[in-house]
Amino acid sequence: MGYFVGVTSTGFVGTDEMSAVTSFQPCHIFGDQMLIGTGIRVGFYLLYVAAIVAVLFGVDKQFRFWHGAWGILALSLFLSMFLNVVSFNLIIVDYAVLIELVLWYPVFFVFTVLFRQALVIEERTHTKSDDEIRERLQRCRRDAVTQRDVARARAYTDVLKAFALYAAAEEAEENLEDAQTNLAQAVRHCVSHWHEQIDVEDTERRGESPGQGVVTTVYNQDLIDEIAAAPTREDVDKLRDLYVAALVHSQLSVAEARRAEQEVAVIAAEELRIKRRNRRAKHALRHFILTSSYKDQLTAAIGLLVWSMFMFATAAINWPLMHYGLKPGGVCNDVPTVYFVFAPKKPFVDSGFSTFLKVWTVGVCIFAVFTTVVALFILIAGLFGPSAVGLTTWRTKGKSVESGRSDFVYDVRNSKDYSRRARGQHSQEILDCLHHTEARTIQHRYRFRTTSPIHFTLWNIPWAILLAVLLIVTITCAELTIRGQGPDNNTPLDFARPPLHETSEILAFLIGLYSLVLTCLSIVGAIVSAILRPRRRNVKVEDYEPHHHGKKLSRESSHEKGVRTQ
């Protein structure tokens, strides 16, 4: 009569055995719930949905977690699958479902790496007229705007634009020397306006003698060269604060100065038209290797290596381990079914499909060699720097800026410990500083900056649709394989417990759900921030009626006094 067994792994009931679960039929297949259970499959589906949503809305900050979550989940299942080989599981069915779950990862990898958003400058020649600048400045102040004020505003817009153009040149690695020269000239020109006019002319207008209460900011040539050679967002913020202080010294109220500075910064951003766009494909991988965080590179490389391991495993699955778990004599060979392109295939009785599997194995192994090389390249570059893989820093005939003044052109790229990754991050931060212009109020120093902006365009829709189609193919083939076993392809795999009753299932499901929720929260947060940002920019314009002005002056007089007597 045989004996009763409990079945938890994919496989047939033994000839002399009876299952203590549901079936007594000798060709009934039980599924390994901890390997291909419902929770595990749904976890993968949710991960792919999260990636599609992120690509559609341009939220690339979540890709690091996405690659890491996918790699950990896939690696754990890969190891579990081969540990189950010693139990003589019907491994062809397990592998068929798992390979359907991970097969399209390289496509998602390409989109999540090459379709990352970056701030770019779309227009460089558009310039506002002096009359428009005068009109917009007049809205921010009570006194009449003079030609000197317009000239100062023009010099300030030029220096902000020079910072942005330098960042763009560094991103493209083109015309960097010219951008560096223009930035140094713009800083000198902007500072010269205030040194020449505030210290002398504005003092005379206020009836003060030189040296009493004037603003004296020292920008010597060495400091300007250092700023031009290695500008950061902090340099932009310092110049913006200096401009506010200088405006306050020229007898504007603090609120008027902040409002005017914000308006001029908005003018500079409008003239450059900074937008968030996808990088060109030929630049995207280079920027990913050179400027992205090593954490992004590490998680992406691990995901690609795990996928390559699955592909290399097909050689073992489809040759020496092909018949693992089958019953002697081939009495149940027509039961295991694998769905390929929505069609049921029986690998043990369909000789044509068996031949196709061997050809397909050779093809995917060749492709896995390529993906392994790419993954190792990214991994080494992330851990040891671009120079470890031959991507050395470009050099020019310049002397390091830290060497002091000389007749050579200063070039920070010749400095010791120069970091392309740090420079790439600084470049995006400089562009972001002008792209998201806000008033220089007290609150702006503590205000939360959105770290996951979204950029939805019609261009994203076709790629999201392509990924959605691949997800539909994945779900359809995996679920049909689970539910379409037996000689007539109408018998589902029998799992020992209900769905989501195994720890591995729950963990996989929660990983996928968390990735999707995190992506959706980033999108909602970015949308809310985009809605509130115009309100932040629209600082309340003071009512300059006499009875209001007195209250305003009393509130700000102490702060103005502190600034003007520095």
Coordinates of C-alpha atoms in Angstrom, one line a residue:
M1 CA 0.0 0.0 0.0
G2 CA 2.9 2.4 0.5
Y3 CA 3.3 5.2 3.0
F4 CA 2.1 8.7 3.4
V5 CA 4.4 11.7 2.7
G6 CA 4.1 15.5 3.0
V7 CA 4.9 17.3 -0.2
T8 CA 6.5 20.8 -0.1
S9 CA 8.7 20.7 -3.2
T10 CA 8.0 20.5 -6.9
G11 CA 7.8 16.9 -7.9
F12 CA 5.7 13.7 -8.4
V13 CA 4.4 11.5 -5.7
G14 CA 6.5 8.4 -5.5
T15 CA 5.2 5.2 -7.0
D16 CA 4.8 3.6 -3.6
E17 CA 3.9 6.8 -1.8
M18 CA 0.6 8.5 -0.9
S19 CA 0.5 12.3 -0.3
A20 CA -0.9 13.4 3.0
V21 CA -2.0 16.6 1.3
T22 CA -4.5 16.4 -1.5
S23 CA -3.7 13.9 -4.3
F24 CA -3.1 10.2 -4.6
Q25 CA -2.6 10.2 -8.3
P26 CA 0.9 9.1 -9.3
C27 CA 1.4 11.9 -12.0
H28 CA 0.1 14.7 -9.9
I29 CA 2.7 17.5 -9.5
F30 CA 3.2 19.5 -6.3
G31 CA 4.8 22.9 -6.4
D32 CA 7.6 24.3 -4.3
Q33 CA 5.8 27.1 -2.5
M34 CA 9.0 28.7 -1.2
L35 CA 10.4 28.9 -4.7
I36 CA 7.6 29.7 -7.1
G37 CA 4.7 30.4 -4.7
T38 CA 2.1 33.1 -5.3
G39 CA 3.8 35.7 -3.0
I40 CA 7.1 35.3 -4.8
R41 CA 5.6 35.7 -8.2
V42 CA 3.5 38.7 -7.2
G43 CA 6.6 40.3 -5.6
F44 CA 8.3 40.2 -8.9
Y45 CA 5.3 41.6 -10.7
L46 CA 5.1 44.5 -8.2
L47 CA 8.8 45.3 -8.7
Y48 CA 8.3 45.5 -12.5
V49 CA 5.2 47.7 -12.0
A50 CA 7.3 50.0 -9.8
A51 CA 10.0 50.3 -12.5
I52 CA 7.3 51.0 -15.2
V53 CA 5.8 53.8 -13.1
A54 CA 9.3 55.2 -12.4
V55 CA 10.2 55.3 -16.1
L56 CA 6.8 56.8 -17.0
F57 CA 7.2 59.7 -14.6
G58 CA 10.9 60.0 -14.8
V59 CA 11.6 59.2 -11.1
D60 CA 15.1 57.8 -11.2
K61 CA 16.0 58.3 -7.6
Q62 CA 14.3 55.0 -6.7
F63 CA 16.2 52.9 -9.2
R64 CA 19.0 52.2 -6.7
F65 CA 16.5 50.5 -4.4
W66 CA 14.8 48.8 -7.3
H67 CA 18.0 47.2 -8.6
G68 CA 19.0 46.2 -5.1
A69 CA 15.6 44.7 -4.3
W70 CA 15.5 42.8 -7.6
G71 CA 19.0 41.4 -7.1
I72 CA 18.5 40.2 -3.6
L73 CA 15.2 38.5 -4.4
A74 CA 16.5 36.9 -7.6
L75 CA 19.8 35.7 -5.9
S76 CA 17.9 34.1 -3.0
L77 CA 15.7 32.2 -5.4
F78 CA 18.6 31.1 -7.5
L79 CA 20.5 29.7 -4.5
S80 CA 17.3 28.0 -3.2
M81 CA 16.7 26.4 -6.6
F82 CA 20.1 24.7 -6.8
L83 CA 20.0 23.7 -3.2
N84 CA 16.8 21.9 -4.1
V85 CA 18.6 19.9 -6.7
V86 CA 19.8 17.5 -4.1
S87 CA 16.2 16.6 -3.3
F88 CA 15.6 15.5 -6.9
N89 CA 12.9 18.1 -7.5
L90 CA 11.3 18.4 -10.9
I91 CA 13.6 21.3 -11.5
I92 CA 12.6 21.9 -15.1
V93 CA 9.2 23.3 -13.9
D94 CA 10.8 25.4 -11.1
Y95 CA 13.3 26.8 -13.6
A96 CA 10.7 27.5 -16.2
V97 CA 8.7 29.7 -13.9
L98 CA 11.8 31.5 -12.5
I99 CA 13.3 32.2 -15.9
E100 CA 10.0 33.7 -17.0
L101 CA 10.1 36.0 -13.9
V102 CA 13.7 37.2 -14.5
L103 CA 14.1 37.0 -18.3
W104 CA 13.4 40.6 -19.2
Y105 CA 15.5 42.2 -16.5
P106 CA 18.2 43.5 -19.0
V107 CA 15.5 45.5 -20.7
F108 CA 14.5 47.1 -17.4
F109 CA 18.2 47.6 -16.7
V110 CA 18.7 49.5 -19.9
F111 CA 15.7 51.8 -19.2
T112 CA 16.6 52.4 -15.6
V113 CA 20.2 53.2 -16.4
L114 CA 20.1 55.0 -19.8
F115 CA 16.8 56.9 -19.2
R116 CA 17.8 58.8 -16.1
Q117 CA 16.7 62.4 -15.9
A118 CA 19.3 65.2 -15.9
L119 CA 19.0 69.0 -16.0
V120 CA 20.1 70.4 -19.3
I121 CA 20.2 73.8 -20.9
E122 CA 17.9 74.1 -23.9
E123 CA 18.5 77.7 -24.9
R124 CA 21.6 79.9 -24.5
T125 CA 21.0 82.9 -26.7
H126 CA 17.7 84.2 -25.4
T127 CA 18.3 87.5 -23.6
K128 CA 15.8 89.8 -21.8
S129 CA 15.8 93.5 -22.8
D130 CA 16.9 96.2 -20.4
D131 CA 13.3 97.6 -20.4
E132 CA 11.9 94.2 -19.3
I133 CA 14.5 93.9 -16.6
R134 CA 13.7 97.5 -15.4
E135 CA 9.9 96.7 -15.4
R136 CA 10.3 93.5 -13.4
L137 CA 12.7 95.1 -10.9
Q138 CA 10.3 98.0 -10.4
R139 CA 7.7 95.5 -9.1
C140 CA 10.0 94.5 -6.3
R141 CA 10.9 97.9 -4.9
R142 CA 9.4 101.3 -3.9
D143 CA 12.1 103.6 -5.4
A144 CA 12.6 104.1 -9.1
V145 CA 15.0 101.7 -10.8
T146 CA 18.0 103.5 -12.2
Q147 CA 20.2 102.4 -15.1
R148 CA 22.9 101.5 -12.6
D149 CA 20.4 99.0 -11.0
V150 CA 19.7 97.5 -14.4
A151 CA 23.5 97.2 -15.1
R152 CA 24.0 95.5 -11.7
A153 CA 21.1 93.1 -12.4
R154 CA 22.5 92.3 -15.8
A155 CA 25.9 91.6 -14.3
Y156 CA 24.3 89.3 -11.7
T157 CA 22.3 87.4 -14.3
D158 CA 25.5 87.0 -16.3
V159 CA 27.4 85.4 -13.4
L160 CA 24.5 83.0 -12.6
K161 CA 24.3 82.0 -16.3
A162 CA 28.1 81.6 -16.3
F163 CA 27.8 79.1 -13.4
A164 CA 25.1 77.2 -15.3
L165 CA 27.0 77.2 -18.6
Y166 CA 30.1 75.9 -16.8
A167 CA 28.1 73.1 -15.3
A168 CA 26.7 72.2 -18.8
A169 CA 30.1 72.3 -20.3
E170 CA 31.4 70.0 -17.6
E171 CA 28.5 67.6 -18.2
A172 CA 29.2 67.5 -21.9
E173 CA 33.0 67.7 -21.5
E174 CA 33.1 70.3 -24.3
N175 CA 34.5 73.8 -24.3
L176 CA 35.3 73.6 -20.6
E177 CA 38.3 76.0 -20.8
D178 CA 36.1 78.7 -22.4
A179 CA 33.4 78.2 -19.8
Q180 CA 36.0 78.5 -17.0
T181 CA 37.3 81.7 -18.5
N182 CA 33.9 83.2 -18.9
L183 CA 32.9 82.3 -15.4
A184 CA 36.0 84.0 -13.9
Q185 CA 35.3 87.1 -16.0
A186 CA 31.6 87.1 -15.0
V187 CA 32.5 86.9 -11.3
R188 CA 35.0 89.7 -11.6
H189 CA 32.6 91.9 -13.5
C190 CA 29.8 91.3 -11.0
V191 CA 31.9 92.0 -8.0
S192 CA 33.5 95.1 -9.7
H193 CA 30.0 96.7 -9.9
W194 CA 29.7 96.6 -6.2
H195 CA 33.2 97.5 -5.3
E196 CA 33.2 100.6 -7.5
Q197 CA 29.7 101.8 -6.9
I198 CA 28.7 100.8 -3.4
D199 CA 31.9 101.8 -1.6
V200 CA 32.0 105.3 -3.3
E201 CA 28.8 106.4 -5.0
D202 CA 26.2 104.8 -2.7
T203 CA 28.1 106.1 0.3
E204 CA 28.0 109.6 -1.1
R205 CA 24.3 109.3 -1.7
R206 CA 23.8 108.4 2.0
G207 CA 26.0 111.2 3.1
E208 CA 28.5 109.0 4.8
S209 CA 32.2 109.2 4.7
P210 CA 34.1 106.3 3.2
G211 CA 34.9 103.5 5.6
Q212 CA 31.7 104.1 7.7
G213 CA 29.2 101.3 7.3
V214 CA 30.2 100.3 3.7
V215 CA 30.2 96.7 2.5
T216 CA 33.7 95.5 1.6
T217 CA 33.8 92.0 0.2
V218 CA 37.2 90.8 -1.0
Y219 CA 37.3 88.6 -4.1
N220 CA 41.0 88.5 -5.0
Q221 CA 42.1 86.9 -8.3
D222 CA 43.2 83.7 -6.7
L223 CA 39.9 83.1 -5.1
I224 CA 38.0 83.9 -8.3
D225 CA 40.3 81.4 -10.2
E226 CA 39.5 78.8 -7.6
I227 CA 35.8 79.4 -8.0
A228 CA 36.0 79.3 -11.8
A229 CA 38.0 76.1 -11.7
A230 CA 35.8 74.1 -9.3
P231 CA 32.5 75.9 -8.8
T232 CA 30.0 74.4 -6.3
R233 CA 26.4 75.2 -5.4
E234 CA 27.8 76.8 -2.2
D235 CA 29.6 79.4 -4.4
V236 CA 26.3 80.3 -6.1
D237 CA 24.5 80.6 -2.8
K238 CA 27.3 82.8 -1.4
L239 CA 27.0 85.2 -4.4
R240 CA 23.3 85.3 -4.1
D241 CA 23.6 86.2 -0.4
L242 CA 26.2 88.8 -1.3
Y243 CA 23.9 90.3 -3.9
V244 CA 21.1 90.6 -1.3
A245 CA 23.5 92.3 1.2
A246 CA 24.7 94.7 -1.4
L247 CA 21.1 95.6 -2.3
V248 CA 20.3 96.2 1.4
H249 CA 23.4 98.5 1.6
S250 CA 22.1 100.5 -1.3
Q251 CA 19.1 101.5 0.7
L252 CA 16.7 98.8 -0.1
S253 CA 14.8 97.1 2.6
V254 CA 15.6 93.4 3.3
A255 CA 12.3 92.3 1.9
E256 CA 12.8 94.4 -1.3
A257 CA 16.4 93.1 -1.7
R258 CA 15.3 89.5 -1.4
R259 CA 12.4 90.0 -3.8
A260 CA 14.7 91.7 -6.3
E261 CA 17.4 89.0 -6.1
Q262 CA 14.8 86.3 -6.7
E263 CA 13.4 88.1 -9.7
V264 CA 16.9 88.6 -11.2
A265 CA 17.6 84.9 -10.6
V266 CA 14.4 83.9 -12.3
I267 CA 15.3 86.1 -15.3
A268 CA 18.7 84.2 -15.6
A269 CA 16.9 80.9 -15.4
E270 CA 14.4 82.0 -18.1
E271 CA 17.2 83.2 -20.4
L272 CA 18.9 79.8 -20.2
R273 CA 15.7 77.7 -20.1
I274 CA 17.0 74.9 -18.0
K275 CA 14.9 71.8 -18.3
R276 CA 14.9 68.2 -17.0
R277 CA 15.5 65.8 -19.9
N278 CA 16.9 62.3 -20.6
R279 CA 20.5 62.3 -21.5
R280 CA 21.5 61.1 -24.9
A281 CA 22.0 57.4 -25.0
K282 CA 25.7 57.7 -25.9
H283 CA 26.3 59.9 -22.9
A284 CA 24.0 58.1 -20.4
L285 CA 26.2 55.1 -19.7
R286 CA 29.3 57.2 -19.5
H287 CA 27.7 59.5 -17.0
F288 CA 26.3 56.5 -15.1
I289 CA 29.8 55.1 -14.7
L290 CA 31.6 58.4 -14.1
T291 CA 29.2 60.5 -12.1
S292 CA 26.6 58.3 -10.5
S293 CA 26.9 57.2 -6.9
Y294 CA 28.9 54.0 -6.3
K295 CA 25.8 52.6 -4.5
D296 CA 23.8 53.0 -7.8
Q297 CA 26.6 51.3 -9.6
L298 CA 26.9 48.5 -7.1
T299 CA 23.2 47.6 -7.0
A300 CA 22.9 47.7 -10.8
A301 CA 26.0 45.5 -11.2
I302 CA 24.8 43.0 -8.7
G303 CA 21.4 42.7 -10.5
L304 CA 23.1 42.2 -13.8
L305 CA 25.4 39.5 -12.4
V306 CA 22.5 37.6 -10.8
W307 CA 20.7 37.7 -14.2
S308 CA 23.8 36.3 -15.9
M309 CA 24.0 33.5 -13.3
F310 CA 20.5 32.5 -14.2
M311 CA 21.4 32.4 -17.9
F312 CA 24.6 30.4 -17.3
A313 CA 22.5 28.0 -15.3
T314 CA 20.4 27.1 -18.4
A315 CA 23.3 25.0 -19.6
A316 CA 23.0 22.8 -16.5
I317 CA 19.3 22.8 -16.4
N318 CA 18.8 21.9 -20.1
W319 CA 21.5 19.2 -20.2
P320 CA 22.7 17.2 -17.1
L321 CA 19.8 18.3 -14.9
M322 CA 17.1 18.1 -17.5
H323 CA 15.6 14.8 -16.3
Y324 CA 15.9 15.5 -12.5
G325 CA 12.7 14.5 -10.7
L326 CA 11.2 12.4 -13.5
K327 CA 9.7 9.0 -12.8
P328 CA 11.5 5.9 -14.0
G329 CA 10.2 4.5 -17.3
G330 CA 8.9 7.8 -18.5
V331 CA 5.3 7.1 -17.3
C332 CA 4.7 10.8 -16.5
N333 CA 6.8 12.5 -19.2
D334 CA 3.8 14.1 -20.9
V335 CA 2.7 15.9 -17.6
P336 CA 5.4 18.6 -17.1
T337 CA 4.4 21.6 -19.3
V338 CA 6.3 24.8 -20.0
Y339 CA 4.6 27.8 -21.7
F340 CA 6.7 29.5 -24.3
V341 CA 5.2 32.5 -26.1
F342 CA 1.7 31.6 -24.7
A343 CA 2.0 28.1 -26.2
P344 CA 2.3 24.9 -24.0
K345 CA 5.4 22.9 -24.7
K346 CA 6.3 19.5 -23.2
P347 CA 10.1 19.3 -23.1
F348 CA 10.3 15.5 -22.5
V349 CA 8.1 14.4 -25.4
D350 CA 8.5 17.3 -27.9
S351 CA 11.9 16.6 -29.5
G352 CA 11.7 19.8 -31.5
F353 CA 11.2 21.9 -28.4
S354 CA 14.1 20.1 -26.7
T355 CA 16.4 21.0 -29.6
F356 CA 15.2 24.6 -29.4
L357 CA 16.0 24.7 -25.7
K358 CA 19.6 23.7 -26.4
V359 CA 20.0 26.3 -29.1
W360 CA 18.4 28.9 -26.9
T361 CA 20.8 27.9 -24.1
V362 CA 23.8 28.6 -26.3
G363 CA 22.4 32.0 -27.3
V364 CA 21.6 33.2 -23.8
C365 CA 25.0 32.0 -22.5
I366 CA 26.7 34.1 -25.1
F367 CA 24.6 37.1 -24.2
A368 CA 25.3 36.4 -20.5
V369 CA 29.0 36.7 -21.2
F370 CA 28.4 40.2 -22.5
T371 CA 26.3 41.2 -19.5
T372 CA 28.8 39.7 -17.1
V373 CA 31.6 41.9 -18.7
V374 CA 29.4 45.0 -18.4
A375 CA 28.5 44.2 -14.8
L376 CA 32.1 43.6 -13.8
F377 CA 33.1 46.8 -15.6
I378 CA 30.5 48.8 -13.7
L379 CA 31.4 47.1 -10.4
I380 CA 35.1 47.7 -10.7
A381 CA 34.5 51.4 -11.7
G382 CA 32.2 51.9 -8.8
L383 CA 34.5 50.3 -6.2
F384 CA 37.9 51.5 -7.4
G385 CA 37.1 54.5 -9.6
P386 CA 36.9 55.0 -13.3
S387 CA 40.7 54.9 -13.7
A388 CA 40.7 51.3 -12.6
V389 CA 38.9 50.4 -15.9
G390 CA 41.0 52.7 -18.1
L391 CA 38.7 55.8 -17.9
T392 CA 41.4 58.1 -16.8
T393 CA 40.8 61.8 -16.1
W394 CA 41.3 63.9 -19.2
R395 CA 44.4 66.2 -19.0
T396 CA 45.3 69.6 -20.5
K397 CA 48.4 71.6 -20.4
G398 CA 47.3 73.4 -17.3
K399 CA 48.8 73.9 -13.9
S400 CA 46.7 72.9 -10.9
V401 CA 44.7 75.7 -9.4
E402 CA 46.2 74.8 -6.0
S403 CA 49.7 75.7 -7.3
G404 CA 49.0 79.4 -7.1
R405 CA 49.2 82.2 -9.6
S406 CA 51.3 81.6 -12.8
D407 CA 51.1 82.1 -16.5
F408 CA 49.5 78.7 -17.0
V409 CA 45.8 78.1 -17.3
Y410 CA 44.4 76.8 -14.1
D411 CA 43.0 73.3 -14.4
V412 CA 41.5 71.6 -11.4
R413 CA 41.4 68.3 -13.3
N414 CA 45.2 68.1 -12.8
S415 CA 44.8 68.4 -9.1
K416 CA 45.5 65.4 -6.8
D417 CA 42.5 63.3 -5.9
Y418 CA 40.3 64.9 -8.6
S419 CA 36.9 63.2 -8.6
R420 CA 34.8 63.0 -11.8
R421 CA 31.9 61.6 -9.7
A422 CA 32.0 64.7 -7.3
R423 CA 32.2 67.1 -10.2
G424 CA 29.2 65.5 -11.9
Q425 CA 27.1 65.8 -8.8
H426 CA 28.2 69.5 -8.3
S427 CA 27.3 70.2 -11.9
Q428 CA 23.7 69.0 -11.4
E429 CA 23.4 70.8 -8.1
I430 CA 24.4 74.1 -9.8
L431 CA 21.8 73.7 -12.5
D432 CA 19.2 72.7 -9.9
C433 CA 20.0 75.9 -7.9
L434 CA 18.9 78.0 -10.9
H435 CA 16.2 75.6 -12.1
H436 CA 14.4 75.8 -8.7
T437 CA 14.8 79.5 -7.8
E438 CA 13.3 80.6 -4.5
A439 CA 13.5 83.8 -2.5
R440 CA 16.5 84.2 -0.2
T441 CA 14.4 84.3 2.9
I442 CA 15.2 83.0 6.3
Q443 CA 13.0 80.0 5.7
H444 CA 14.8 78.9 2.5
R445 CA 17.8 77.8 4.5
Y446 CA 15.8 75.1 6.2
R447 CA 13.2 74.3 3.5
F448 CA 13.1 70.8 2.3
R449 CA 14.3 70.4 -1.3
T450 CA 12.6 67.7 -3.4
T451 CA 15.1 65.0 -4.1
S452 CA 12.9 63.0 -6.5
P453 CA 11.5 65.5 -9.1
I454 CA 9.3 64.0 -11.8
H455 CA 9.3 64.7 -15.5
F456 CA 6.4 63.3 -17.4
T457 CA 6.5 63.6 -21.2
L458 CA 4.8 61.9 -24.1
W459 CA 8.3 60.5 -25.0
N460 CA 8.1 58.4 -21.8
I461 CA 4.8 56.7 -22.8
P462 CA 6.1 54.4 -25.6
W463 CA 8.9 53.1 -23.4
A464 CA 6.5 52.5 -20.5
I465 CA 4.1 50.7 -22.9
L466 CA 7.0 48.5 -24.1
L467 CA 7.9 47.5 -20.5
A468 CA 4.2 46.9 -19.7
V469 CA 3.9 44.5 -22.6
L470 CA 7.0 42.6 -21.4
L471 CA 5.4 42.5 -17.9
I472 CA 2.1 41.1 -19.4
V473 CA 4.1 38.4 -21.3
T474 CA 5.9 37.5 -18.0
I475 CA 2.7 37.3 -16.0
T476 CA 0.9 35.3 -18.7
C477 CA 3.6 32.7 -19.3
A478 CA 4.4 32.2 -15.5
E479 CA 0.8 31.9 -14.5
L480 CA 0.0 29.5 -17.4
T481 CA 2.9 27.3 -16.4
I482 CA 1.6 27.2 -12.9
R483 CA -2.0 26.4 -13.9
G484 CA -1.5 24.4 -17.1
Q485 CA 0.2 21.1 -16.1
G486 CA -1.0 17.6 -17.0
P487 CA -1.5 15.7 -20.2
D488 CA -4.3 18.1 -21.2
N489 CA -2.7 21.2 -19.8
N490 CA -5.6 21.8 -17.4
T491 CA -4.1 20.7 -14.0
P492 CA -2.5 23.4 -11.8
L493 CA 0.4 22.8 -9.6
D494 CA -0.7 21.7 -6.1
F495 CA 0.8 23.7 -3.3
A496 CA 0.8 22.4 0.3
R497 CA -0.4 25.6 1.9
P498 CA -2.6 28.5 0.9
P499 CA -0.9 31.6 -0.7
L500 CA 1.2 33.9 1.5
H501 CA 1.6 31.3 4.2
E502 CA 5.3 30.8 3.8
T503 CA 7.9 33.3 5.1
S504 CA 9.7 33.5 1.8
E505 CA 6.4 34.3 0.0
I506 CA 5.6 37.1 2.5
L507 CA 9.1 38.6 2.2
A508 CA 9.1 38.6 -1.6
F509 CA 5.6 40.1 -1.6
L510 CA 6.6 42.9 0.9
I511 CA 9.7 43.7 -1.1
G512 CA 7.7 44.3 -4.3
L513 CA 5.0 46.2 -2.5
Y514 CA 7.5 48.4 -0.7
S515 CA 9.2 49.3 -3.9
L516 CA 5.9 50.2 -5.6
V517 CA 4.7 52.2 -2.6
L518 CA 8.1 54.1 -2.3
T519 CA 7.9 55.0 -6.0
C520 CA 4.4 56.2 -5.8
L521 CA 5.1 58.3 -2.7
S522 CA 8.0 59.9 -4.5
I523 CA 5.7 60.8 -7.4
V524 CA 3.1 62.2 -5.1
G525 CA 5.7 64.2 -3.2
A526 CA 7.2 65.6 -6.3
I527 CA 3.7 66.6 -7.7
V528 CA 2.9 68.3 -4.4
S529 CA 6.2 70.1 -4.4
A530 CA 5.7 71.2 -8.0
I531 CA 2.3 72.7 -7.1
L532 CA 3.6 74.5 -4.0
R533 CA 6.8 75.8 -5.6
P534 CA 5.1 78.7 -7.5
R535 CA 3.6 79.7 -4.2
R536 CA 7.0 79.7 -2.6
R537 CA 8.4 81.8 -5.4
N538 CA 5.6 84.4 -5.1
V539 CA 6.8 86.1 -2.0
K540 CA 4.3 88.6 -0.7
V541 CA 4.9 92.0 -2.1
E542 CA 4.8 94.7 0.6
D543 CA 2.1 97.2 0.6
Y544 CA 4.0 100.5 0.4
E545 CA 1.2 102.7 1.8
P546 CA 2.6 105.0 4.6
H547 CA 0.7 103.3 7.4
H548 CA 2.0 99.9 6.4
H549 CA 5.5 101.1 5.6
G550 CA 6.0 102.2 9.2
K551 CA 5.2 98.8 10.6
K552 CA 7.5 97.2 8.0
L553 CA 10.4 99.4 8.8
S554 CA 10.1 98.7 12.5
R555 CA 10.2 95.0 11.9
E556 CA 13.2 95.1 9.7
S557 CA 15.2 98.0 11.0
S558 CA 17.3 95.9 13.5
H559 CA 18.3 93.4 10.8
E560 CA 19.1 96.1 8.2
K561 CA 21.2 97.9 10.8
G562 CA 23.2 94.8 11.4
V563 CA 23.8 94.3 7.7
R564 CA 24.6 97.9 6.9
T565 CA 27.2 98.4 9.7
Q566 CA 29.3 95.3 8.8

